[in-house]
């Protein structure tokens, strides 16, 4: 964390040089379905156009996964898209752009975060070696009594804020499970 007394009251997050591989990595996923029963192709076209200038979107059709798939929407939501986002604000901006630019009302499911779950060999399972899978739904979580290790997405951030807000910013980061907190005044 870098605090500066003359920045003003706004938080400033400076751009960070990421490789192109990491720049578009999604951290959460949501299913997007058209409100209109016959609007799937129109939704696909609109999302494809949005994805042309929003490199943070990862888009995959879930209609091909089968009608009984929870990702595919099943009998309730019908065919849809699985869209990866870089955060909750990104989801809201995406939804608003669909409405403003294309006039499409879409059902966007609550975003899910993928966890890497490694099941470890134990007397309760027949595993000879550890097995890792990506889990987004509770129904895919290991059963009670299974030994496992969970890895969740994390990010490295740099926050610049006025010195008088240092305590509040540090408190917020700590509440959100932030680790390795360091502060550095830019100039006094």
Tab-separated table of C-alpha atoms in Angstrom:
chain	number	residue	atom	x	y	z
A	1	UNK	CA	0.000	0.000	0.000
A	2	UNK	CA	1.241	3.425	-0.840
A	3	UNK	CA	-0.254	6.429	0.936
A	4	UNK	CA	0.152	9.976	-0.268
A	5	UNK	CA	-1.199	13.009	1.539
A	6	UNK	CA	-1.784	15.135	-1.611
A	7	UNK	CA	-3.687	12.702	-3.820
A	8	UNK	CA	-7.104	13.855	-2.698
A	9	UNK	CA	-10.046	11.897	-1.401
A	10	UNK	CA	-10.197	9.346	-4.201
A	11	UNK	CA	-8.501	5.981	-4.072
A	12	UNK	CA	-6.148	5.524	-6.974
A	13	UNK	CA	-5.126	2.102	-8.232
A	14	UNK	CA	-2.271	2.511	-10.697
A	15	UNK	CA	-2.096	0.346	-13.795
A	16	UNK	CA	0.035	-2.734	-13.341
A	17	UNK	CA	1.952	-4.367	-16.171
A	18	UNK	CA	0.547	-7.849	-16.601
A	19	UNK	CA	1.453	-10.286	-19.298
A	20	UNK	CA	-1.273	-10.703	-21.925
A	21	UNK	CA	-2.003	-14.162	-20.514
A	22	UNK	CA	-2.909	-12.776	-17.064
A	23	UNK	CA	-4.590	-9.599	-18.289
A	24	UNK	CA	-7.740	-11.399	-19.415
A	25	UNK	CA	-8.010	-14.103	-16.767
A	26	UNK	CA	-11.509	-14.293	-15.339
A	27	UNK	CA	-11.964	-14.745	-11.611
A	28	UNK	CA	-15.691	-15.463	-11.524
A	29	UNK	CA	-18.292	-16.876	-13.872
A	30	UNK	CA	-22.008	-16.362	-14.420
A	31	UNK	CA	-24.594	-17.861	-16.746
A	32	UNK	CA	-26.327	-15.367	-19.026
A	33	UNK	CA	-29.730	-16.213	-20.538
A	34	UNK	CA	-32.135	-14.160	-22.643
A	35	UNK	CA	-35.407	-13.133	-21.001
A	36	UNK	CA	-37.210	-13.705	-24.315
A	37	UNK	CA	-37.648	-17.391	-25.125
A	38	UNK	CA	-36.492	-16.932	-28.724
A	39	UNK	CA	-33.706	-14.422	-27.981
A	40	UNK	CA	-30.722	-16.757	-27.661
A	41	UNK	CA	-29.132	-16.012	-31.054
A	42	UNK	CA	-29.651	-12.268	-30.564
A	43	UNK	CA	-27.984	-12.549	-27.133
A	44	UNK	CA	-25.048	-14.481	-28.616
A	45	UNK	CA	-24.531	-11.844	-31.307
A	46	UNK	CA	-24.652	-9.011	-28.744
A	47	UNK	CA	-22.221	-10.730	-26.377
A	48	UNK	CA	-19.859	-11.498	-29.260
A	49	UNK	CA	-19.854	-7.807	-30.174
A	50	UNK	CA	-19.234	-6.773	-26.567
A	51	UNK	CA	-16.387	-9.287	-26.303
A	52	UNK	CA	-14.652	-7.689	-29.295
A	53	UNK	CA	-13.665	-4.643	-27.227
A	54	UNK	CA	-13.786	-6.168	-23.747
A	55	UNK	CA	-10.859	-8.569	-23.535
A	56	UNK	CA	-11.799	-9.416	-19.948
A	57	UNK	CA	-14.796	-11.476	-21.058
A	58	UNK	CA	-14.509	-15.228	-21.526
A	59	UNK	CA	-17.558	-16.558	-23.358
A	60	UNK	CA	-18.721	-20.124	-23.964
A	61	UNK	CA	-22.098	-21.399	-25.131
A	62	UNK	CA	-23.735	-23.645	-22.563
A	63	UNK	CA	-26.577	-24.642	-24.894
A	64	UNK	CA	-24.353	-27.419	-26.238
A	65	UNK	CA	-23.799	-28.922	-22.774
A	66	UNK	CA	-27.197	-30.576	-22.652
A	67	UNK	CA	-30.599	-29.612	-21.306
A	68	UNK	CA	-30.055	-31.256	-17.924
A	69	UNK	CA	-26.789	-29.453	-17.195
A	70	UNK	CA	-26.981	-26.887	-14.403
A	71	UNK	CA	-24.643	-24.674	-16.440
A	72	UNK	CA	-26.908	-24.994	-19.477
A	73	UNK	CA	-29.888	-23.595	-17.599
A	74	UNK	CA	-31.866	-26.820	-17.705
A	75	UNK	CA	-35.624	-26.670	-18.238
A	76	UNK	CA	-35.957	-23.385	-16.325
A	77	UNK	CA	-33.604	-20.932	-18.012
A	78	UNK	CA	-33.007	-22.716	-21.297
A	79	UNK	CA	-29.900	-22.203	-23.429
A	80	UNK	CA	-27.410	-19.623	-22.297
A	81	UNK	CA	-23.825	-18.487	-22.166
A	82	UNK	CA	-21.181	-19.045	-19.530
A	83	UNK	CA	-19.355	-15.731	-19.199
A	84	UNK	CA	-16.175	-15.118	-17.235
A	85	UNK	CA	-15.685	-11.738	-15.567
A	86	UNK	CA	-12.881	-9.968	-13.722
A	87	UNK	CA	-15.073	-8.873	-10.801
A	88	UNK	CA	-18.560	-7.941	-9.626
A	89	UNK	CA	-18.384	-4.442	-11.115
A	90	UNK	CA	-17.495	-6.028	-14.466
A	91	UNK	CA	-20.701	-8.122	-14.259
A	92	UNK	CA	-22.837	-5.030	-13.639
A	93	UNK	CA	-21.186	-3.040	-16.443
A	94	UNK	CA	-21.689	-5.988	-18.819
A	95	UNK	CA	-25.397	-6.262	-17.917
A	96	UNK	CA	-25.921	-2.518	-18.365
A	97	UNK	CA	-24.107	-2.471	-21.725
A	98	UNK	CA	-26.315	-5.315	-22.981
A	99	UNK	CA	-29.359	-3.225	-22.122
A	100	UNK	CA	-28.068	0.176	-23.277
A	101	UNK	CA	-26.308	-0.820	-26.492
A	102	UNK	CA	-28.473	-3.709	-27.681
A	103	UNK	CA	-31.769	-3.358	-25.796
A	104	UNK	CA	-31.438	-6.908	-24.450
A	105	UNK	CA	-32.824	-7.794	-21.033
A	106	UNK	CA	-30.809	-10.751	-19.807
A	107	UNK	CA	-31.009	-13.051	-16.801
A	108	UNK	CA	-27.546	-13.128	-15.242
A	109	UNK	CA	-27.134	-15.746	-12.529
A	110	UNK	CA	-25.161	-14.884	-9.404
A	111	UNK	CA	-21.459	-15.215	-10.236
A	112	UNK	CA	-19.526	-18.250	-9.038
A	113	UNK	CA	-15.861	-18.416	-8.102
A	114	UNK	CA	-13.920	-21.490	-9.257
A	115	UNK	CA	-11.953	-23.225	-6.490
A	116	UNK	CA	-9.180	-25.756	-7.119
A	117	UNK	CA	-9.963	-28.676	-4.819
A	118	UNK	CA	-7.378	-31.430	-4.411
A	119	UNK	CA	-8.744	-34.647	-2.917
A	120	UNK	CA	-6.049	-36.446	-0.970
A	121	UNK	CA	-5.776	-40.228	-0.622
A	122	UNK	CA	-7.369	-41.571	2.538
A	123	UNK	CA	-9.108	-44.663	3.876
A	124	UNK	CA	-12.496	-43.125	2.890
A	125	UNK	CA	-11.735	-43.050	-0.848
A	126	UNK	CA	-9.990	-45.303	-3.340
A	127	UNK	CA	-7.474	-42.728	-4.539
A	128	UNK	CA	-3.861	-43.804	-4.961
A	129	UNK	CA	-2.650	-40.226	-5.514
A	130	UNK	CA	-4.045	-36.721	-5.102
A	131	UNK	CA	-6.665	-35.639	-7.642
A	132	UNK	CA	-7.373	-31.970	-8.444
A	133	UNK	CA	-10.604	-30.624	-9.928
A	134	UNK	CA	-12.215	-27.224	-10.353
A	135	UNK	CA	-15.331	-26.785	-8.215
A	136	UNK	CA	-17.903	-23.999	-8.627
A	137	UNK	CA	-21.024	-25.628	-7.143
A	138	UNK	CA	-21.543	-26.966	-3.640
A	139	UNK	CA	-22.954	-30.162	-5.112
A	140	UNK	CA	-19.456	-30.927	-6.482
A	141	UNK	CA	-17.724	-30.270	-3.136
A	142	UNK	CA	-16.000	-33.314	-1.545
A	143	UNK	CA	-18.181	-35.338	0.828
A	144	UNK	CA	-17.815	-35.160	4.593
A	145	UNK	CA	-14.861	-37.175	5.865
A	146	UNK	CA	-12.766	-36.697	2.724
A	147	UNK	CA	-9.327	-35.147	3.102
A	148	UNK	CA	-8.869	-32.262	0.686
A	149	UNK	CA	-6.983	-29.032	0.077
A	150	UNK	CA	-8.661	-25.899	-1.359
A	151	UNK	CA	-6.996	-23.143	-3.372
A	152	UNK	CA	-8.986	-19.997	-4.081
A	153	UNK	CA	-8.245	-17.157	-6.506
A	154	UNK	CA	-6.150	-14.353	-5.077
A	155	UNK	CA	-4.864	-11.099	-6.464
A	156	UNK	CA	-1.995	-8.739	-5.760
A	157	UNK	CA	-3.025	-5.093	-5.477
A	158	UNK	CA	-1.397	-1.731	-4.923
A	159	UNK	CA	-3.562	0.981	-3.375
A	160	UNK	CA	-2.673	4.660	-3.225
A	161	UNK	CA	-4.680	6.729	-0.771
A	162	UNK	CA	-4.307	9.874	1.332
A	163	UNK	CA	-2.390	9.342	4.583
A	164	UNK	CA	-5.430	10.238	6.719
A	165	UNK	CA	-7.282	7.184	5.322
A	166	UNK	CA	-4.440	4.725	5.983
A	167	UNK	CA	-6.057	3.180	9.062
A	168	UNK	CA	-9.457	2.730	7.405
A	169	UNK	CA	-7.927	1.225	4.257
A	170	UNK	CA	-5.785	-1.188	6.282
A	171	UNK	CA	-8.818	-2.195	8.357
A	172	UNK	CA	-10.887	-2.869	5.226
A	173	UNK	CA	-8.124	-4.966	3.667
A	174	UNK	CA	-7.717	-6.971	6.867
A	175	UNK	CA	-11.492	-7.630	7.016
A	176	UNK	CA	-11.320	-8.956	3.451
A	177	UNK	CA	-8.560	-11.414	4.441
A	178	UNK	CA	-5.720	-9.384	2.963
A	179	UNK	CA	-2.219	-10.615	3.806
A	180	UNK	CA	1.340	-9.291	3.504
A	181	UNK	CA	0.256	-5.693	4.111
A	182	UNK	CA	2.982	-3.101	3.788
A	183	UNK	CA	2.761	0.663	3.730
A	184	UNK	CA	5.130	3.141	2.162
A	185	UNK	CA	4.664	6.915	2.223
A	186	UNK	CA	5.510	8.481	-1.130
A	187	UNK	CA	6.597	11.813	0.300
A	188	UNK	CA	5.998	13.696	3.473
